[in-house]
Tab-separated table of N, CA and C in Angstrom:
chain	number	residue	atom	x	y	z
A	1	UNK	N	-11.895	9.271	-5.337
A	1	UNK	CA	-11.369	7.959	-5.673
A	1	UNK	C	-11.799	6.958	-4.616
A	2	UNK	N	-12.622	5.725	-5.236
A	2	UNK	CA	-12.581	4.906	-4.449
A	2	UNK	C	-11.769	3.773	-4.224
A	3	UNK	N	-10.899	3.226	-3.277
A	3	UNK	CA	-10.329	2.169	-3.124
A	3	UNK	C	-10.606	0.759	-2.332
A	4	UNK	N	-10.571	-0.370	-2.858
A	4	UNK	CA	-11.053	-1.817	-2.545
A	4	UNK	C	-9.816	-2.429	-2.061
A	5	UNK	N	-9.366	-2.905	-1.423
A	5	UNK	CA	-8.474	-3.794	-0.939
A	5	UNK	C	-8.471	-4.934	-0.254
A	6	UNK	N	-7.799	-5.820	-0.945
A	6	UNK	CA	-8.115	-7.287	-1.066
A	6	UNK	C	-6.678	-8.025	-0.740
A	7	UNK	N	-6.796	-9.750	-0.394
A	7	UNK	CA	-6.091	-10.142	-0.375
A	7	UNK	C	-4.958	-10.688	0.770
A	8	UNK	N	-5.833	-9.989	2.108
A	8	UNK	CA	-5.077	-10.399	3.084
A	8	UNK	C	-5.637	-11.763	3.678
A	9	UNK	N	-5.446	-12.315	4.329
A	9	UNK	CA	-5.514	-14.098	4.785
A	9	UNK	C	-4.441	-14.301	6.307
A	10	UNK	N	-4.376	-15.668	6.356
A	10	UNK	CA	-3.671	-15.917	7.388
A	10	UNK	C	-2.797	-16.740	6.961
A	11	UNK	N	-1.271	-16.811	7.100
A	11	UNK	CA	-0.070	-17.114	7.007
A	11	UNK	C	0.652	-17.503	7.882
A	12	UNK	N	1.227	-18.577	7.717
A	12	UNK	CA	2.672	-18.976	8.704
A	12	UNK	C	3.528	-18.023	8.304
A	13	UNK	N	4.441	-17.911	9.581
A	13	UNK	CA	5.935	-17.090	9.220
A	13	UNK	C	6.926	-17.906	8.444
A	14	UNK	N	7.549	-16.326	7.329
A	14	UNK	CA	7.900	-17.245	6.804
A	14	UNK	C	7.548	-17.509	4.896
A	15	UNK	N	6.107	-17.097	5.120
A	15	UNK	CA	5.118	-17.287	3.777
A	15	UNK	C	5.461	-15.914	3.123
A	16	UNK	N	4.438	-16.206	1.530
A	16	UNK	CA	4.425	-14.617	1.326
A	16	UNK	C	3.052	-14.798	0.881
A	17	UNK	N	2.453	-13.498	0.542
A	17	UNK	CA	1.502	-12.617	0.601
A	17	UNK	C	1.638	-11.667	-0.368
A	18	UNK	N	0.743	-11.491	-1.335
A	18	UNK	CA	0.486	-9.789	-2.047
A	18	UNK	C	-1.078	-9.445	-1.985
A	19	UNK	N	-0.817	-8.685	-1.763
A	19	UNK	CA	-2.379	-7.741	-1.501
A	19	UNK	C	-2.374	-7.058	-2.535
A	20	UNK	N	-3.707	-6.816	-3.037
A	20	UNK	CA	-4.302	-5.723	-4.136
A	20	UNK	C	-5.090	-4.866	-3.630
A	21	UNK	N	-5.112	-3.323	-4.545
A	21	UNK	CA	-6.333	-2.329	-4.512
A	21	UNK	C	-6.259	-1.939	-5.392
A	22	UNK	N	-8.009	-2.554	-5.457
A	22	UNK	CA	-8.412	-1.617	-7.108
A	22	UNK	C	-9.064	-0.284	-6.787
A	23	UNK	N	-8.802	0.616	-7.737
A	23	UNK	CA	-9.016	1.874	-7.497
A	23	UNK	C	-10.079	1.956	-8.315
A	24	UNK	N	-11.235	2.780	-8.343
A	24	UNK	CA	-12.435	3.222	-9.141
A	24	UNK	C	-12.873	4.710	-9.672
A	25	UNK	N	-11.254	5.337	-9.716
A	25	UNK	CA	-11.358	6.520	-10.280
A	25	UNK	C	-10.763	7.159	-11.470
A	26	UNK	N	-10.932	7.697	-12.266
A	26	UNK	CA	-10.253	7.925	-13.158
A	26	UNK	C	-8.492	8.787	-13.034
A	27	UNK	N	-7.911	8.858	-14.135
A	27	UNK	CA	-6.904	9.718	-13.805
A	27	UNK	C	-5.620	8.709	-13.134
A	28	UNK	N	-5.625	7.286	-12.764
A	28	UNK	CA	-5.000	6.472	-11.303
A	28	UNK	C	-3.510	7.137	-12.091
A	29	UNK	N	-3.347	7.224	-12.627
A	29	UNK	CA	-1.855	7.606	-13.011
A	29	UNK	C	-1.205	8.825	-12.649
A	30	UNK	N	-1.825	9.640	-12.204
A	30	UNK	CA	-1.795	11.105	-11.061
A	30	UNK	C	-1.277	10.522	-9.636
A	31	UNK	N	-2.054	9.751	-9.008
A	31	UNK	CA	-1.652	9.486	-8.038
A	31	UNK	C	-0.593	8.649	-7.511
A	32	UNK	N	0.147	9.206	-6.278
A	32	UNK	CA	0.825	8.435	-5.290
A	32	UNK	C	0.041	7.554	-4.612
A	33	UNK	N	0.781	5.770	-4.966
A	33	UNK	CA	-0.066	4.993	-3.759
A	33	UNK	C	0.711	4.631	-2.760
A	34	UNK	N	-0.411	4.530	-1.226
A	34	UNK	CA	0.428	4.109	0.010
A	34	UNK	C	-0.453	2.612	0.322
A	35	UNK	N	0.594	1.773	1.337
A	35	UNK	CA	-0.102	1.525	2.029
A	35	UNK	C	0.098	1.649	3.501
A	36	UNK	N	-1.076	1.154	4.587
A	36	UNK	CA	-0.468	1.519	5.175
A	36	UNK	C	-1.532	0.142	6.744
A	37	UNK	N	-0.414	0.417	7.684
A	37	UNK	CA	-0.914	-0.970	8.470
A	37	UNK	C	-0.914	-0.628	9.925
A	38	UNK	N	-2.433	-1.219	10.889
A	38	UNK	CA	-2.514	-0.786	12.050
A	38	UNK	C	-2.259	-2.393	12.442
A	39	UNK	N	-1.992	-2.674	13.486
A	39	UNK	CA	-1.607	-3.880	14.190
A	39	UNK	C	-2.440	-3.474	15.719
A	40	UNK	N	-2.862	-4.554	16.471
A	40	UNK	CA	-4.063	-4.507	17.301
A	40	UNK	C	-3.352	-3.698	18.735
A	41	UNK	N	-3.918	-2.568	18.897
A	41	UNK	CA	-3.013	-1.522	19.899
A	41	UNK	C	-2.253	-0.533	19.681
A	42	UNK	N	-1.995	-0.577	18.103
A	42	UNK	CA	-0.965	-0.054	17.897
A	42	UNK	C	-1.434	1.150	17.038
A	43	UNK	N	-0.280	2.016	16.836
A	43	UNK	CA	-0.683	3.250	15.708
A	43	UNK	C	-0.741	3.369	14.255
A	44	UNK	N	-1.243	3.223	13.636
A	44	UNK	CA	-1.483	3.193	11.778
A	44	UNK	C	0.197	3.597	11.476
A	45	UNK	N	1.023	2.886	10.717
A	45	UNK	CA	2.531	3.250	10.286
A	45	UNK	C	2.360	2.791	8.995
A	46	UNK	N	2.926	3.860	7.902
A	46	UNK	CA	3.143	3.712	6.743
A	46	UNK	C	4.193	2.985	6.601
A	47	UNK	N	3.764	1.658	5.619
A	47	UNK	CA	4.583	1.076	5.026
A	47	UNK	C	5.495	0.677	3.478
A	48	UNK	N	4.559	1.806	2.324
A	48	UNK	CA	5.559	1.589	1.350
A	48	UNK	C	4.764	2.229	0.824
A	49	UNK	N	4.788	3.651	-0.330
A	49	UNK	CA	4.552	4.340	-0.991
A	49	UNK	C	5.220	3.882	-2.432
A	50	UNK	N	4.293	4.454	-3.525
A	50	UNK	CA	5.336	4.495	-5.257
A	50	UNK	C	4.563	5.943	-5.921
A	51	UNK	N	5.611	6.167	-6.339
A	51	UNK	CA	5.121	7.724	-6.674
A	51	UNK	C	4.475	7.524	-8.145
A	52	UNK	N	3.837	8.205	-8.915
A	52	UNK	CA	2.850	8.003	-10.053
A	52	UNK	C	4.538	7.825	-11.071
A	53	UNK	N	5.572	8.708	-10.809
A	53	UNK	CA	6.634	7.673	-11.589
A	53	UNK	C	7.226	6.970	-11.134
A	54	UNK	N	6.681	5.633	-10.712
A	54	UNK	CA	7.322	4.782	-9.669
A	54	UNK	C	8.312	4.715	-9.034
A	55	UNK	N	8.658	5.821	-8.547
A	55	UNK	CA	9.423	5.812	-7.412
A	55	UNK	C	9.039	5.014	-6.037
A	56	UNK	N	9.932	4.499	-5.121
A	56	UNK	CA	9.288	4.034	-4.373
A	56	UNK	C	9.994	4.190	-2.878
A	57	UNK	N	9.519	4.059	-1.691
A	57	UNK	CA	9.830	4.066	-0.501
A	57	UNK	C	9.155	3.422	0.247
A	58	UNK	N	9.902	3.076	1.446
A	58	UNK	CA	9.623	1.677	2.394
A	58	UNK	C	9.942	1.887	3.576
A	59	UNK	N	9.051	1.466	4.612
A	59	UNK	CA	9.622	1.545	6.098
A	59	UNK	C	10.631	0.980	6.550
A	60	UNK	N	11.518	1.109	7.553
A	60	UNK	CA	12.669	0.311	7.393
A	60	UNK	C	12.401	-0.820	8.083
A	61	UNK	N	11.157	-1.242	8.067
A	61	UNK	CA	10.472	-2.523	9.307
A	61	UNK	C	10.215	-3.586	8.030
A	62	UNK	N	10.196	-3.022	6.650
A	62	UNK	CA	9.689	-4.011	5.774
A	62	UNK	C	10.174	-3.953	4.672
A	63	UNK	N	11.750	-2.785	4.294
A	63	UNK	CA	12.875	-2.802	3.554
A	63	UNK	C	13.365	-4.201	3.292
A	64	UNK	N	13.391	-4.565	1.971
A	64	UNK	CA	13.981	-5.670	1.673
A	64	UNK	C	12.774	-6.893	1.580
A	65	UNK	N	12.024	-6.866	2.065
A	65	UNK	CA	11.191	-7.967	2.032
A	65	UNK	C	9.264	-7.787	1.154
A	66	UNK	N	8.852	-6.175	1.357
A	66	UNK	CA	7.928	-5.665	0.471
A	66	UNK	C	8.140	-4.733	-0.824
A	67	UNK	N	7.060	-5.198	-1.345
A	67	UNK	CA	7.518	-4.794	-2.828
A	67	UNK	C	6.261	-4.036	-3.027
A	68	UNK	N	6.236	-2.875	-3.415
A	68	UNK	CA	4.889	-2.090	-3.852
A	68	UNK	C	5.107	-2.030	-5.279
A	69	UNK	N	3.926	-1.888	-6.380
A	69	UNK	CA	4.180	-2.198	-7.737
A	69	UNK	C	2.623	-1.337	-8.028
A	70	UNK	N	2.814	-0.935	-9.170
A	70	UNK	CA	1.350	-0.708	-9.528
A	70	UNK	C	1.528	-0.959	-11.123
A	71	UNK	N	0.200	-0.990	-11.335
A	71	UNK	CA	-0.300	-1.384	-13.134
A	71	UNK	C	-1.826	-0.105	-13.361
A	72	UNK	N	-1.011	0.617	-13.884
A	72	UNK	CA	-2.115	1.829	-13.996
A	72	UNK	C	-3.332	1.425	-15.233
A	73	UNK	N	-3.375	0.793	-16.069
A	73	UNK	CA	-4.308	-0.023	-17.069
A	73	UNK	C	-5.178	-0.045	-16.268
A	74	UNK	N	-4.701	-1.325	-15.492
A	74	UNK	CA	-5.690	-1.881	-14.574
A	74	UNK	C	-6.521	-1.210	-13.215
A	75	UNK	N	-5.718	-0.218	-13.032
A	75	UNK	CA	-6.349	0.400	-11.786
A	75	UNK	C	-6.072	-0.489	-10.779
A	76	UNK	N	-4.856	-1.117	-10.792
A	76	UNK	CA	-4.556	-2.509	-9.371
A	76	UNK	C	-3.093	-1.846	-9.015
A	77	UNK	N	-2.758	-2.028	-7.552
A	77	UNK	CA	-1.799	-1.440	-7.108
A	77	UNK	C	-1.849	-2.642	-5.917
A	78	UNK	N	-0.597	-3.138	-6.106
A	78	UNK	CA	-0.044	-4.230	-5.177
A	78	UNK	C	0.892	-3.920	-3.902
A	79	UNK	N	0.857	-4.751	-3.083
A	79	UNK	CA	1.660	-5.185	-2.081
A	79	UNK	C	2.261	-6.130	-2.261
A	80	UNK	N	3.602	-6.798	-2.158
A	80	UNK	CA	4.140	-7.997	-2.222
A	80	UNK	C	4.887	-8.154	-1.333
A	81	UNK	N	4.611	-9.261	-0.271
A	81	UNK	CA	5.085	-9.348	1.071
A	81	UNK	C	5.903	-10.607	1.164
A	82	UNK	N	7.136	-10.944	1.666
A	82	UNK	CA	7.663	-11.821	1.825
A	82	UNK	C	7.952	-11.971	2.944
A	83	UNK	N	8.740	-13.149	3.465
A	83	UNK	CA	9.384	-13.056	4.971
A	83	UNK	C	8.458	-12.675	5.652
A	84	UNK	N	7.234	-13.102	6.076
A	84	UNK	CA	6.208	-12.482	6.807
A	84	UNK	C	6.623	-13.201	8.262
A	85	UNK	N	6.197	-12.251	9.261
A	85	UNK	CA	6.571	-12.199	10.712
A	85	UNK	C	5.570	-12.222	11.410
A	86	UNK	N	5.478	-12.810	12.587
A	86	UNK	CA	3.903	-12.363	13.572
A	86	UNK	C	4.106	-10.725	13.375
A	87	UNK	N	5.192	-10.053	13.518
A	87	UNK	CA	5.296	-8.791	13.966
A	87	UNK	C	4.471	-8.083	12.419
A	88	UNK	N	4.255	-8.580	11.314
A	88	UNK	CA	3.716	-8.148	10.356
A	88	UNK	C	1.896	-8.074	10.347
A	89	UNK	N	1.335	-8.934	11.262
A	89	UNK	CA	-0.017	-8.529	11.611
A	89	UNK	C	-0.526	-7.647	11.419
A	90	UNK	N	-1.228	-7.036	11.046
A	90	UNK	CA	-1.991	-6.203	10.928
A	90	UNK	C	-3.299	-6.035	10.154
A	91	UNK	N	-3.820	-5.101	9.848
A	91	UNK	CA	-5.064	-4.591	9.033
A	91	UNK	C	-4.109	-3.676	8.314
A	92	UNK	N	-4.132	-3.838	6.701
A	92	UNK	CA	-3.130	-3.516	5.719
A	92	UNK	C	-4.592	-2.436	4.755
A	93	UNK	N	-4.514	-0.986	5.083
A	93	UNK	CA	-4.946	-0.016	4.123
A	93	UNK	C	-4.301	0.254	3.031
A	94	UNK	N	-4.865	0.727	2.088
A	94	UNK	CA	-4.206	1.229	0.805
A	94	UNK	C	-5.059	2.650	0.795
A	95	UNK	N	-4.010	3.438	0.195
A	95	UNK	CA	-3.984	4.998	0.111
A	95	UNK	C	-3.882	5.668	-1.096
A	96	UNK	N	-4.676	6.754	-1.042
A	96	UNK	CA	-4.104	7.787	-2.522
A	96	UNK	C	-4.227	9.014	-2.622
A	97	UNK	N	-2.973	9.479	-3.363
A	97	UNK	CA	-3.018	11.211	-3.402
A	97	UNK	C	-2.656	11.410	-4.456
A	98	UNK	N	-3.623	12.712	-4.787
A	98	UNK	CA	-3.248	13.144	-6.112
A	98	UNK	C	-1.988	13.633	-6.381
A	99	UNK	N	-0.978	13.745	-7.595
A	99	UNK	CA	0.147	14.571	-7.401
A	99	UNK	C	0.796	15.278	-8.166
A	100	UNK	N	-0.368	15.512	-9.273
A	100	UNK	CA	-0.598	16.379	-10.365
A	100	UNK	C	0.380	16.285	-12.286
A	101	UNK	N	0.709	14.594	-11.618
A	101	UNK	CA	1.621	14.951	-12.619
A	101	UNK	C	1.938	13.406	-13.179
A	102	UNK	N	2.183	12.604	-14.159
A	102	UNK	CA	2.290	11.290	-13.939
A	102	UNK	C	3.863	11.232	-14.110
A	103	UNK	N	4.532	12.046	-13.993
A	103	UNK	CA	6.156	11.962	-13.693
A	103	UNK	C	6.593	12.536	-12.263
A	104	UNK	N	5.127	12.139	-11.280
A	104	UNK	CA	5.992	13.087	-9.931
A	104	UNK	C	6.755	12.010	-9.153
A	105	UNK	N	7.538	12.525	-8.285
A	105	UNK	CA	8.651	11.832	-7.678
A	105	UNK	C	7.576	12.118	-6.015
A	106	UNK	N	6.911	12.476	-5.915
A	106	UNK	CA	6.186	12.718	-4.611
A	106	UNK	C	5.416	11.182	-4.328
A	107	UNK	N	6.221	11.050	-2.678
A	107	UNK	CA	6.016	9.891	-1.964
A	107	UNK	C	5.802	10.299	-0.479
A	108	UNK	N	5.024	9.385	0.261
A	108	UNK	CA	5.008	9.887	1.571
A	108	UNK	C	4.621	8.532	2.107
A	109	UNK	N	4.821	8.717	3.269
A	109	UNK	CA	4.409	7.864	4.261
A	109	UNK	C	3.352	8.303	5.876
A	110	UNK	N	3.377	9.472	5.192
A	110	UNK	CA	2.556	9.917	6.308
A	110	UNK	C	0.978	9.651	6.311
A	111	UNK	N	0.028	9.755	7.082
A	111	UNK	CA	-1.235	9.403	6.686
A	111	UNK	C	-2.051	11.007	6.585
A	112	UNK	N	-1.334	11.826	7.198
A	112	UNK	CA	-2.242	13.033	6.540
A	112	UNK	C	-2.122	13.368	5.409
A	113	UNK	N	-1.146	12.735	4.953
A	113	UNK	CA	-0.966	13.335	3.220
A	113	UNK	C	-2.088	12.746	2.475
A	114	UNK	N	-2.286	11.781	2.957
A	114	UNK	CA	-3.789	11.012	2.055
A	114	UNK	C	-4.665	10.903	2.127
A	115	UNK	N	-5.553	11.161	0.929
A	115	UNK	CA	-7.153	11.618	1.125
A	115	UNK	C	-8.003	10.693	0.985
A	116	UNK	N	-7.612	9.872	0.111
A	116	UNK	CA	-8.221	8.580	0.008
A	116	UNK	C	-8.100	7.111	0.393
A	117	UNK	N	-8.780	6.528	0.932
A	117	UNK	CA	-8.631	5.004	1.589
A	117	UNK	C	-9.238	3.942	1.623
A	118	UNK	N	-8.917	2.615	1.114
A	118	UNK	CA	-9.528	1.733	1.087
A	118	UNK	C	-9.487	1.279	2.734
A	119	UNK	N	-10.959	-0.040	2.672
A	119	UNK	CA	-11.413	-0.342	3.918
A	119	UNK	C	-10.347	-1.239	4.788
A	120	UNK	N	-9.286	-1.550	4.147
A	120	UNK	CA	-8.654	-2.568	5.191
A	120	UNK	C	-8.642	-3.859	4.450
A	121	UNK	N	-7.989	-4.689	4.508
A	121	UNK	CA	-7.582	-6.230	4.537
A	121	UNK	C	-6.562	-6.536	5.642
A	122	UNK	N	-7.323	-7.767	6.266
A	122	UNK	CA	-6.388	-8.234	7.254
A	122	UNK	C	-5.451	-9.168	7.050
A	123	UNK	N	-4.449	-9.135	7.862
A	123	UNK	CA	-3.000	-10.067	7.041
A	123	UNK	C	-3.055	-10.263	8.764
A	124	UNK	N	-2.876	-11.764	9.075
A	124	UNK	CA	-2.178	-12.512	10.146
A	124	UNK	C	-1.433	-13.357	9.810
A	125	UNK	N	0.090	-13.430	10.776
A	125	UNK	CA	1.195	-13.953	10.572
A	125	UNK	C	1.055	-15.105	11.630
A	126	UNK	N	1.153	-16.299	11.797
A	126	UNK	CA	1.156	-17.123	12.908
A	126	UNK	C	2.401	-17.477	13.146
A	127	UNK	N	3.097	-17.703	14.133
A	127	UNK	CA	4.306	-18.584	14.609
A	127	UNK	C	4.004	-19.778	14.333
């Protein structure tokens, strides 16, 4: 599976933001999507998974304010960011794992769980 991810820019705090990844593989309805965000120094932390039956989970750094969504038609799987913070900076990946089932409840946030990755979009938050 290949993944494209799009959509990051630069923002006042404050703004919102949704990011996309289009996926280029067949099957997108198997998979769990993540995404996931390095900030400059810092360590890659998962920020919001949806399981192929949209289930969903969230870091508790961006509970309440991101929204992960997907549209399996389309092969587009969103981010929807609100309340954006300097502390939200980063380079925003999108992720995917297969999970054999399009009713699985399997979510993660970890990055070894995922095999596949788009290149990055950058999201800056300004004060």
């Amino acid at each position: 599976v290949q993944l494209q991810a799009s959509g990051g820019g630069l923002v006042q705090t404050g703004d919102s933001l949704r990011l996309s990844c289009v996926a280029s593989g067949y099957n997108m309805a198997y998979y769990a999507i993540a995404w996931f965000r390095q900030a400059p120094g810092k360590e890659r932390e998962g920020v919001a998974c949806i399981s192929s039956s949209h289930d969903t989970t969230y870091a508790e750094s961006v509970k309440g304010r991101f929204t992960i969504s997907r549209d399996n038609d389309k092969k587009t799987f969103y981010l929807q960011m609100e309340s954006l913070t300097p502390g939200d900076t980063a380079v925003y990946y999108c992720a995917a794992v297969w999970s054999g089932s399009t009713s699985s409840i399997y979510k993660s946030l970890r990055q070894s769980d995922f095999r596949d990755w788009g290149q990055g979009t950058l999201v800056t938050v300004s004060s």
